[in-house]
Amino acid sequence: MELVAMTQLDVTPVTDAPVKLGRKRDHSRDPEIMDAALDVLAETGYDGMTIDMVAARAKAGKATVYRRWSSKADLVIDAVACMKKGANDLDNLPDTGTLRGDLIGMIKPHAIHDNGRKLQIMAGVAAMVARSPELADAVNDAIVEPRAAVNRVLMRRAIDRGEIPADADIETLSLIGPSMTAYRTLVQRKPVDREFLISMIDTILLPALGLRPPADAAADA
Amino acid sequence: MELVAMTQLDVTPVTDAPVKLGRKRDHSRDPEIMDAALDVLAETGYDGMTIDMVAARAKAGKATVYRRWSSKADLVIDAVACMKKGANDLDNLPDTGTLRGDLIGMIKPHAIHDNGRKLQIMAGVAAMVARSPELADAVNDAIVEPRAAVNRVLMRRAIDRGEIPADADIETLSLIGPSMTAYRTLVQRKPVDREFLISMIDTILLPALGLRPPADAAADA
DNA sequence: TATATCCGAAACTGTGTAGTTCCGTATATA
DNA sequence: TATATACGGAACTACACAGTTTCGGATATA
């Protein structure tokens, strides 16, 4: 008898595959919330940012935020990580035939603005990065690495066409731009404009590679 | 009549110069408290730092801290500013006869450690700097400016002895070191060791100035 | 030695925010 | 059209920390 009962219980499906009705979770508000989080992060920094600010800016309820992310730290890590999607496409870089032309071709108002925002966000999470390896990795993948990657590609092409020495230390040289723009924004708090970027290319990067900027370099400014 | 009364009042000393007894305020604990504040700042960042932590580390009472500084922000600004006193003395810099020798002479374990601590503090206040001009100025005077100033002096001497071109852009070039070490510490979170600093000098700074590192450069590592 | 004052410690207050809960409404599915 | 569910909004709890107050003990001065 007991055996029969047990068998029946075992045969009965554990879950009844109930009919699903009503609205489905579609995560459609996630981008707005993450975008709002990045804005607040850039403006007030990690500790200054409150979930209420983020929810208000995304016109969402606080509960909606917590339905998707279990904590403020989770939201920030996710928001920073999702910036990677908007990063530069390495297959559609300028190709002018010279390293200088390619580097200057990267200087567009849109790119300058994006980099500024990324650096503001960097400043906002700088203190946190030291204590959260997860956040540190997200920042590295979404902000740090993409910047250097572009320079590496452009320099590698310059090597391929024989414009610069094959043994140039691309790893180090590709960090000059990211380093100096970060320093100028975060530490010196001076604007990173077209003029500064061109002067950096012509005064440091090209000379370090043994190249001379053209005599009419001023025409680019 | 009024005049007489007024005269009497004026003649009477405003304060009675009372006899002072007891212990005098000597601010003798200020250095310990500011030092503790800098330590906590480097470890936890501005928002993570609490006055209790600072007081405990300085073996002082919280009330003692508030007797001297009216707020947490005040203490941090003062502590950062007082770092300037420990900054490099521009009159006692290495003088080896070559720019490379002078630059490498600056690389001492003590200096590497100090710079690391300063950069940790920078990271801790990075988010705050954007919203407090007072703190921004303190950081600039105590951390940012002294670093570049050393390089400027060494390069100017190199110009004077005809080692590098007189029209070299010292202002920009003197920022290569500070920028790249800051980036490496704060963003990449890699160690700034002797090897990295020498490679930066030989790969970027000297080539950008038209100099070649000696063939036996590896001997310095 | 007497005393005025500072000190460290600890208790206390007020505020701000992370995270939760609840509710009336909107909406996609059946 | 009916309904289950997610949504925005607001109220709520728990807690951590800035800043204040209090107090017994230490200490320099007279």
Coordinates of C-alpha atoms (C1' of nucleotides) in Angstrom, one line a residue:
Chain A
M1 CA 0.0 0.0 0.0
E2 CA 2.7 2.4 1.0
L3 CA 4.6 1.4 -2.1
V4 CA 1.6 2.2 -4.3
A5 CA 1.2 5.6 -2.7
M6 CA 4.9 6.4 -3.1
T7 CA 4.9 5.3 -6.7
Q8 CA 2.0 7.6 -7.4
L9 CA 3.7 10.5 -5.8
D10 CA 6.9 9.8 -7.8
V11 CA 5.0 9.6 -11.0
T12 CA 3.2 12.9 -10.5
P13 CA 5.2 15.7 -12.1
V14 CA 7.0 17.8 -9.5
T15 CA 6.0 21.0 -11.3
D16 CA 2.6 21.3 -12.9
A17 CA 3.8 23.4 -15.8
P18 CA 1.1 25.9 -15.0
V19 CA -0.3 28.1 -17.7
K20 CA 1.5 31.5 -17.7
L21 CA -0.7 34.5 -17.9
G22 CA -0.1 38.3 -17.7
R23 CA 2.8 40.5 -18.5
K24 CA 6.3 39.1 -19.0
R25 CA 9.5 40.5 -17.6
D26 CA 11.3 41.9 -20.6
H27 CA 14.1 43.9 -19.1
S28 CA 13.1 46.7 -21.4
R29 CA 13.9 49.3 -18.8
D30 CA 17.4 48.0 -18.1
P31 CA 19.2 50.3 -20.6
E32 CA 17.5 53.5 -19.3
I33 CA 18.4 52.5 -15.7
M34 CA 22.0 51.7 -16.5
D35 CA 22.3 54.9 -18.5
A36 CA 20.9 56.9 -15.7
A37 CA 23.3 55.2 -13.3
L38 CA 26.3 56.2 -15.5
D39 CA 25.1 59.8 -15.7
V40 CA 24.8 60.0 -11.9
L41 CA 28.1 58.2 -11.5
A42 CA 29.8 60.7 -13.7
E43 CA 28.2 63.7 -11.8
T44 CA 28.4 62.6 -8.2
G45 CA 30.8 59.6 -7.9
Y46 CA 30.0 56.2 -6.5
D47 CA 29.4 57.3 -2.9
G48 CA 27.4 60.4 -3.9
M49 CA 25.1 58.3 -6.1
T50 CA 21.9 57.2 -4.5
I51 CA 19.5 54.6 -6.0
D52 CA 16.7 57.2 -5.7
M53 CA 18.7 59.5 -8.0
V54 CA 19.1 56.8 -10.5
A55 CA 15.5 55.7 -10.4
A56 CA 14.2 59.3 -10.7
R57 CA 16.4 60.0 -13.7
A58 CA 15.3 56.8 -15.4
K59 CA 11.7 57.6 -14.4
A60 CA 11.6 54.2 -12.8
G61 CA 10.6 53.1 -9.3
K62 CA 13.3 52.2 -6.8
A63 CA 11.7 48.8 -6.5
T64 CA 12.2 48.2 -10.2
V65 CA 15.9 48.8 -9.9
Y66 CA 16.2 46.3 -7.0
R67 CA 14.1 43.7 -8.9
R68 CA 16.9 43.6 -11.5
W69 CA 20.0 44.3 -9.4
S70 CA 20.5 43.0 -5.9
S71 CA 22.6 46.0 -4.7
K72 CA 24.0 49.3 -5.7
A73 CA 27.4 47.7 -6.3
D74 CA 25.9 45.2 -8.7
L75 CA 24.1 48.0 -10.6
V76 CA 27.3 50.0 -10.9
I77 CA 29.4 47.0 -12.1
D78 CA 26.8 46.1 -14.7
A79 CA 26.4 49.7 -15.9
V80 CA 30.1 50.1 -16.3
A81 CA 30.5 46.8 -18.0
C82 CA 27.7 47.6 -20.5
M83 CA 29.7 50.6 -21.7
K84 CA 31.9 48.2 -23.5
K85 CA 29.2 47.7 -26.2
G86 CA 29.6 51.3 -27.2
A87 CA 33.3 51.0 -27.5
N88 CA 35.3 51.7 -30.7
D89 CA 34.9 49.2 -33.5
L90 CA 38.4 48.0 -34.3
D91 CA 37.4 47.1 -37.9
N92 CA 36.2 50.6 -38.8
L93 CA 39.2 52.7 -38.0
P94 CA 40.6 55.5 -40.2
D95 CA 43.1 54.4 -42.8
T96 CA 44.9 57.4 -44.2
G97 CA 48.2 55.8 -45.1
T98 CA 50.2 57.5 -42.3
L99 CA 50.2 56.9 -38.6
R100 CA 49.8 60.6 -38.0
G101 CA 46.8 60.8 -40.3
D102 CA 45.1 57.9 -38.6
L103 CA 45.7 59.2 -35.1
I104 CA 44.4 62.6 -36.1
G105 CA 41.4 61.0 -37.8
M106 CA 40.5 59.5 -34.4
I107 CA 40.0 63.0 -33.0
K108 CA 36.3 63.7 -33.5
P109 CA 34.1 65.9 -31.3
H110 CA 32.0 62.8 -30.6
A111 CA 35.0 60.8 -29.5
I112 CA 36.3 63.7 -27.4
H113 CA 32.9 63.9 -25.6
D114 CA 32.7 60.2 -25.0
N115 CA 36.2 60.0 -23.6
G116 CA 35.4 62.9 -21.3
R117 CA 32.4 61.1 -19.9
K118 CA 34.3 57.9 -19.4
L119 CA 37.0 59.7 -17.5
Q120 CA 34.4 61.3 -15.3
I121 CA 33.0 57.9 -14.5
M122 CA 36.6 56.7 -13.9
A123 CA 37.0 59.4 -11.3
G124 CA 33.7 58.5 -9.7
V125 CA 34.7 54.9 -9.1
A126 CA 38.5 55.4 -8.6
A127 CA 38.3 55.0 -4.8
M128 CA 36.0 51.9 -5.2
V129 CA 38.2 50.2 -7.8
A130 CA 40.9 49.6 -5.3
R131 CA 38.5 47.5 -3.1
S132 CA 36.4 45.7 -5.7
P133 CA 38.3 43.4 -8.1
E134 CA 35.0 42.9 -10.0
L135 CA 34.5 46.6 -10.6
A136 CA 38.2 46.9 -11.4
D137 CA 37.8 44.3 -14.2
A138 CA 34.7 45.9 -15.5
V139 CA 36.4 49.3 -15.7
N140 CA 39.4 47.8 -17.4
D141 CA 37.4 46.0 -20.0
A142 CA 35.0 48.8 -20.8
I143 CA 37.1 51.9 -20.5
V144 CA 40.9 51.3 -20.2
E145 CA 41.5 48.4 -22.7
P146 CA 39.5 49.7 -25.6
R147 CA 41.4 53.0 -25.7
A148 CA 44.8 51.4 -25.9
A149 CA 43.5 48.7 -28.4
V150 CA 42.8 51.4 -31.0
N151 CA 46.3 52.8 -30.8
R152 CA 47.8 49.3 -31.0
V153 CA 46.0 48.5 -34.2
L154 CA 47.0 51.8 -35.8
M155 CA 50.7 51.3 -34.8
R156 CA 50.7 47.7 -35.9
R157 CA 49.6 48.8 -39.3
A158 CA 52.3 51.5 -39.4
I159 CA 54.8 48.7 -38.7
D160 CA 53.3 46.6 -41.5
R161 CA 53.8 49.4 -44.0
G162 CA 57.3 50.0 -42.8
E163 CA 56.5 53.5 -41.4
I164 CA 57.9 52.8 -38.0
P165 CA 60.5 50.3 -36.6
A166 CA 59.3 46.8 -36.3
D167 CA 60.6 46.6 -32.8
A168 CA 58.8 49.7 -31.5
D169 CA 57.4 49.1 -28.0
I170 CA 53.7 49.3 -29.0
E171 CA 52.5 48.1 -25.6
T172 CA 54.0 51.1 -23.8
L173 CA 53.5 53.6 -26.6
S174 CA 49.8 52.9 -27.0
L175 CA 49.3 54.0 -23.4
I176 CA 50.7 57.5 -23.8
G177 CA 47.4 58.9 -25.1
P178 CA 45.2 57.2 -22.5
S179 CA 47.6 58.1 -19.7
M180 CA 48.0 61.7 -20.6
T181 CA 44.4 62.5 -21.3
A182 CA 43.3 60.8 -18.1
Y183 CA 45.9 62.8 -16.1
R184 CA 44.8 66.0 -17.8
T185 CA 41.2 65.4 -17.0
L186 CA 41.3 63.8 -13.6
V187 CA 44.4 65.4 -12.0
Q188 CA 45.0 68.7 -13.9
R189 CA 41.3 69.3 -14.7
K190 CA 42.2 70.9 -17.9
P191 CA 40.2 70.3 -21.1
V192 CA 41.2 67.6 -23.5
D193 CA 40.6 69.4 -26.8
R194 CA 41.8 68.9 -30.3
E195 CA 44.8 71.2 -29.8
F196 CA 46.1 69.2 -26.8
L197 CA 45.7 65.9 -28.6
I198 CA 47.5 67.0 -31.7
S199 CA 50.3 68.5 -29.6
M200 CA 50.7 65.3 -27.7
I201 CA 50.9 63.3 -31.0
D202 CA 53.5 65.7 -32.5
T203 CA 55.5 66.4 -29.5
I204 CA 55.7 63.0 -27.9
L205 CA 54.3 60.1 -29.8
L206 CA 55.7 60.6 -33.3
P207 CA 59.2 61.8 -32.1
A208 CA 59.4 58.8 -29.8
L209 CA 58.9 56.6 -32.9
G210 CA 61.5 58.5 -34.9
L211 CA 58.9 60.3 -37.0
R212 CA 58.8 64.1 -37.7
P213 CA 55.5 65.9 -37.9
P214 CA 55.0 67.7 -41.2
A215 CA 56.0 71.4 -41.4
D216 CA 52.4 72.4 -41.9
A217 CA 51.3 70.6 -38.8
A218 CA 49.6 73.8 -37.5
A219 CA 47.0 73.3 -40.3
D220 CA 45.4 70.5 -38.4
A221 CA 44.7 72.7 -35.3
Chain B
M1 CA 29.0 114.4 29.7
E2 CA 28.6 111.8 27.1
L3 CA 32.0 112.6 26.0
V4 CA 33.4 111.9 29.4
A5 CA 31.6 108.6 29.7
M6 CA 32.8 107.5 26.4
T7 CA 36.3 108.5 27.2
Q8 CA 36.2 106.4 30.4
L9 CA 34.8 103.5 28.5
D10 CA 37.5 103.8 25.8
V11 CA 40.2 104.0 28.4
T12 CA 39.0 100.9 30.2
P13 CA 40.7 97.9 28.7
V14 CA 38.2 95.8 26.7
T15 CA 39.8 92.6 28.1
D16 CA 41.0 92.4 31.6
A17 CA 44.1 90.4 30.7
P18 CA 43.1 87.7 33.2
V19 CA 45.8 85.5 34.7
K20 CA 46.2 82.4 32.6
L21 CA 46.5 79.1 34.4
G22 CA 46.5 75.5 33.4
R23 CA 47.6 73.7 30.2
K24 CA 48.0 75.6 27.0
R25 CA 46.8 74.4 23.6
D26 CA 49.9 73.5 21.6
H27 CA 48.5 71.6 18.6
S28 CA 51.1 69.0 19.3
R29 CA 48.8 66.2 18.2
D30 CA 48.0 67.7 14.8
P31 CA 50.7 65.9 12.8
E32 CA 49.6 62.5 14.1
I33 CA 46.0 63.2 13.3
M34 CA 46.8 64.4 9.8
D35 CA 49.1 61.5 9.2
A36 CA 46.4 59.1 10.3
A37 CA 43.9 60.9 8.1
L38 CA 46.2 60.4 5.1
D39 CA 46.6 56.7 5.9
V40 CA 42.9 56.1 6.1
L41 CA 42.3 58.2 3.0
A42 CA 44.8 56.0 1.1
E43 CA 43.2 52.8 2.3
T44 CA 39.5 53.6 2.2
G45 CA 39.0 56.7 0.1
Y46 CA 37.2 59.9 1.2
D47 CA 33.7 58.5 1.7
G48 CA 35.0 55.3 3.3
M49 CA 37.0 57.3 5.8
T50 CA 35.3 58.0 9.2
I51 CA 36.5 60.4 11.9
D52 CA 36.4 57.5 14.3
M53 CA 38.9 55.6 12.2
V54 CA 41.2 58.6 12.1
A55 CA 40.9 59.3 15.8
A56 CA 41.5 55.7 16.7
R57 CA 44.6 55.4 14.5
A58 CA 46.0 58.6 15.9
K59 CA 45.1 57.3 19.5
A60 CA 43.2 60.6 19.9
G61 CA 39.6 61.3 20.8
K62 CA 37.1 62.3 18.3
A63 CA 36.4 65.5 20.1
T64 CA 40.1 66.4 19.8
V65 CA 39.8 66.1 16.0
Y66 CA 36.8 68.4 16.0
R67 CA 38.4 70.9 18.4
R68 CA 41.0 71.5 15.6
W69 CA 39.0 71.0 12.4
S70 CA 35.4 72.0 12.0
S71 CA 34.5 69.2 9.6
K72 CA 35.7 66.1 7.8
A73 CA 36.3 68.0 4.6
D74 CA 38.4 70.6 6.5
L75 CA 40.6 67.9 7.9
V76 CA 41.1 66.2 4.6
I77 CA 42.0 69.4 2.8
D78 CA 44.5 70.3 5.5
A79 CA 46.0 66.8 5.6
V80 CA 46.5 66.8 1.9
A81 CA 47.9 70.3 1.9
C82 CA 50.5 69.4 4.6
M83 CA 51.9 66.7 2.4
K84 CA 53.5 69.5 0.4
K85 CA 56.1 69.9 3.2
G86 CA 57.5 66.5 2.5
A87 CA 57.7 67.2 -1.2
N88 CA 61.0 67.0 -3.1
D89 CA 63.5 69.7 -2.5
L90 CA 64.3 71.3 -5.9
D91 CA 67.7 72.4 -4.7
N92 CA 69.0 68.9 -3.9
L93 CA 68.4 67.0 -7.1
P94 CA 70.8 64.5 -8.6
D95 CA 73.3 66.2 -11.0
T96 CA 75.1 63.4 -13.0
G97 CA 75.9 65.4 -16.1
T98 CA 73.3 63.7 -18.3
L99 CA 69.5 63.9 -18.3
R100 CA 69.2 60.1 -18.3
G101 CA 71.5 59.9 -15.3
D102 CA 69.6 62.5 -13.4
L103 CA 66.2 60.9 -14.2
I104 CA 67.4 57.5 -13.1
G105 CA 69.0 59.1 -10.0
M106 CA 65.5 60.1 -9.0
I107 CA 64.4 56.4 -8.9
K108 CA 64.9 55.4 -5.2
P109 CA 62.9 52.9 -3.2
H110 CA 61.9 55.7 -0.9
A111 CA 60.6 57.9 -3.7
I112 CA 58.8 54.9 -5.3
H113 CA 57.0 54.2 -2.1
D114 CA 56.1 57.9 -1.5
N115 CA 54.7 58.2 -5.0
G116 CA 52.6 55.1 -4.5
R117 CA 51.0 56.4 -1.4
K118 CA 50.3 59.8 -3.0
L119 CA 48.6 58.1 -5.9
Q120 CA 46.5 56.0 -3.5
I121 CA 45.4 59.2 -1.8
M122 CA 44.7 60.8 -5.2
A123 CA 42.4 57.8 -6.0
G124 CA 40.7 58.2 -2.7
V125 CA 39.8 61.9 -3.3
A126 CA 39.3 61.7 -7.1
A127 CA 35.6 61.8 -7.0
M128 CA 35.6 64.6 -4.4
V129 CA 38.1 66.8 -6.3
A130 CA 35.6 67.5 -9.0
R131 CA 33.2 69.1 -6.5
S132 CA 35.6 70.9 -4.2
P133 CA 37.8 73.5 -5.7
E134 CA 39.6 73.9 -2.4
L135 CA 40.5 70.2 -2.3
A136 CA 41.4 70.3 -5.9
D137 CA 43.9 73.1 -5.3
A138 CA 45.4 71.3 -2.3
V139 CA 45.9 68.2 -4.3
N140 CA 47.4 70.1 -7.1
D141 CA 49.9 71.9 -4.9
A142 CA 50.8 69.0 -2.8
I143 CA 50.9 66.1 -5.2
V144 CA 50.6 67.0 -8.9
E145 CA 52.8 70.1 -9.2
P146 CA 55.8 68.9 -7.3
R147 CA 56.1 65.8 -9.5
A148 CA 56.3 67.8 -12.7
A149 CA 58.5 70.5 -11.2
V150 CA 61.4 68.1 -10.7
N151 CA 61.3 67.0 -14.3
R152 CA 61.2 70.6 -15.4
V153 CA 64.3 71.5 -13.5
L154 CA 66.2 68.4 -14.8
M155 CA 65.2 69.2 -18.4
R156 CA 66.0 72.9 -18.1
R157 CA 69.5 71.9 -17.0
A158 CA 69.8 69.6 -20.0
I159 CA 68.9 72.5 -22.2
D160 CA 71.5 74.7 -20.5
R161 CA 74.2 72.2 -21.1
G162 CA 73.1 71.8 -24.8
E163 CA 72.1 68.2 -24.3
I164 CA 68.6 68.6 -25.7
P165 CA 67.1 71.2 -28.1
A166 CA 66.4 74.6 -26.5
D167 CA 62.8 74.6 -27.9
A168 CA 61.9 71.3 -26.4
D169 CA 58.3 71.4 -25.0
I170 CA 59.3 71.0 -21.4
E171 CA 55.8 71.7 -20.1
T172 CA 54.3 68.7 -21.9
L173 CA 57.3 66.4 -21.6
S174 CA 57.6 66.8 -17.9
L175 CA 54.1 65.3 -17.5
I176 CA 54.9 62.0 -19.2
G177 CA 56.2 60.5 -16.0
P178 CA 53.5 61.7 -13.7
S179 CA 50.8 60.7 -16.2
M180 CA 52.0 57.3 -16.9
T181 CA 52.8 56.3 -13.4
A182 CA 49.4 57.6 -12.3
Y183 CA 47.7 55.6 -15.0
R184 CA 49.6 52.5 -14.2
T185 CA 48.8 52.7 -10.5
L186 CA 45.2 53.9 -10.6
V187 CA 43.8 52.5 -13.8
Q188 CA 45.9 49.5 -14.6
R189 CA 46.7 48.7 -11.0
K190 CA 50.1 47.4 -12.0
P191 CA 53.3 48.1 -9.9
V192 CA 55.4 51.1 -10.7
D193 CA 58.8 49.6 -10.2
R194 CA 62.3 50.5 -11.2
E195 CA 62.1 48.5 -14.4
F196 CA 58.9 50.2 -15.6
L197 CA 60.3 53.7 -14.9
I198 CA 63.6 53.0 -16.7
S199 CA 61.7 51.6 -19.7
M200 CA 59.5 54.7 -19.8
I201 CA 62.5 56.9 -19.8
D202 CA 64.3 55.0 -22.5
T203 CA 61.3 54.1 -24.7
I204 CA 59.5 57.4 -24.6
L205 CA 61.0 60.4 -22.9
L206 CA 64.6 60.3 -24.3
P207 CA 63.6 59.3 -27.9
A208 CA 61.0 62.1 -27.9
L209 CA 63.9 64.5 -27.1
G210 CA 66.1 63.1 -29.8
L211 CA 68.3 61.2 -27.4
R212 CA 69.3 57.5 -27.6
P213 CA 69.6 55.5 -24.4
P214 CA 73.1 53.9 -24.0
A215 CA 73.7 50.4 -25.4
D216 CA 74.3 49.1 -21.9
A217 CA 71.0 50.5 -20.7
A218 CA 70.0 47.1 -19.3
A219 CA 72.7 47.6 -16.6
D220 CA 70.5 50.0 -14.8
A221 CA 67.7 47.5 -14.3
Chain C
dT1 C1' 51.0 72.2 45.3
dA2 C1' 46.7 74.2 43.4
dT3 C1' 44.1 75.0 39.3
dA4 C1' 42.6 76.0 34.8
dT5 C1' 42.6 73.8 30.7
dC6 C1' 43.3 70.1 27.5
dC7 C1' 43.0 65.3 26.6
dG8 C1' 40.9 60.4 25.3
dA9 C1' 36.9 57.8 25.8
dA10 C1' 32.3 57.0 25.3
dA11 C1' 27.5 58.0 25.1
dC12 C1' 24.3 60.6 22.5
dT13 C1' 21.6 63.0 18.6
dG14 C1' 20.3 63.9 13.9
dT15 C1' 20.4 62.8 9.3
dG16 C1' 20.8 60.4 5.1
dT17 C1' 20.5 56.3 2.5
dA18 C1' 20.5 51.2 1.3
dG19 C1' 17.3 48.0 0.9
dT20 C1' 12.1 46.3 1.6
dT21 C1' 7.3 46.3 1.4
dC22 C1' 3.0 47.7 -0.2
dC23 C1' -0.4 49.5 -3.3
dG24 C1' -3.0 51.3 -7.3
dT25 C1' -2.2 51.2 -12.2
dA26 C1' -0.7 49.8 -16.7
dT27 C1' -0.1 46.1 -20.0
dA28 C1' 0.9 42.0 -22.4
dT29 C1' -0.9 37.5 -22.9
dA30 C1' -4.5 34.0 -23.2
Chain D
dT1 C1' -12.0 40.7 -22.5
dA2 C1' -10.1 38.6 -18.3
dT3 C1' -6.1 38.0 -15.5
dA4 C1' -1.5 37.5 -13.9
dT5 C1' 2.2 40.1 -13.5
dA6 C1' 5.5 44.0 -13.8
dC7 C1' 5.5 48.8 -13.1
dG8 C1' 6.0 53.7 -10.7
dG9 C1' 5.6 55.7 -6.4
dA10 C1' 5.6 56.2 -1.7
dA11 C1' 6.0 54.8 3.0
dC12 C1' 8.8 52.2 5.9
dT13 C1' 12.9 49.9 8.5
dA14 C1' 17.6 49.4 9.8
dC15 C1' 21.9 51.1 10.2
dA16 C1' 26.1 53.9 9.7
dC17 C1' 28.3 58.0 10.4
dA18 C1' 28.9 63.3 11.1
dG19 C1' 29.1 66.1 14.6
dT20 C1' 28.1 67.2 19.9
dT21 C1' 28.3 66.6 24.7
dT22 C1' 29.9 64.9 28.9
dC23 C1' 33.2 63.3 32.2
dG24 C1' 37.2 61.6 34.8
dG25 C1' 42.0 61.9 34.4
dA26 C1' 46.4 64.0 32.9
dT27 C1' 49.4 68.1 32.7
dA28 C1' 51.5 72.4 32.3
dT29 C1' 51.7 76.7 34.6
dA30 C1' 51.6 79.7 38.6

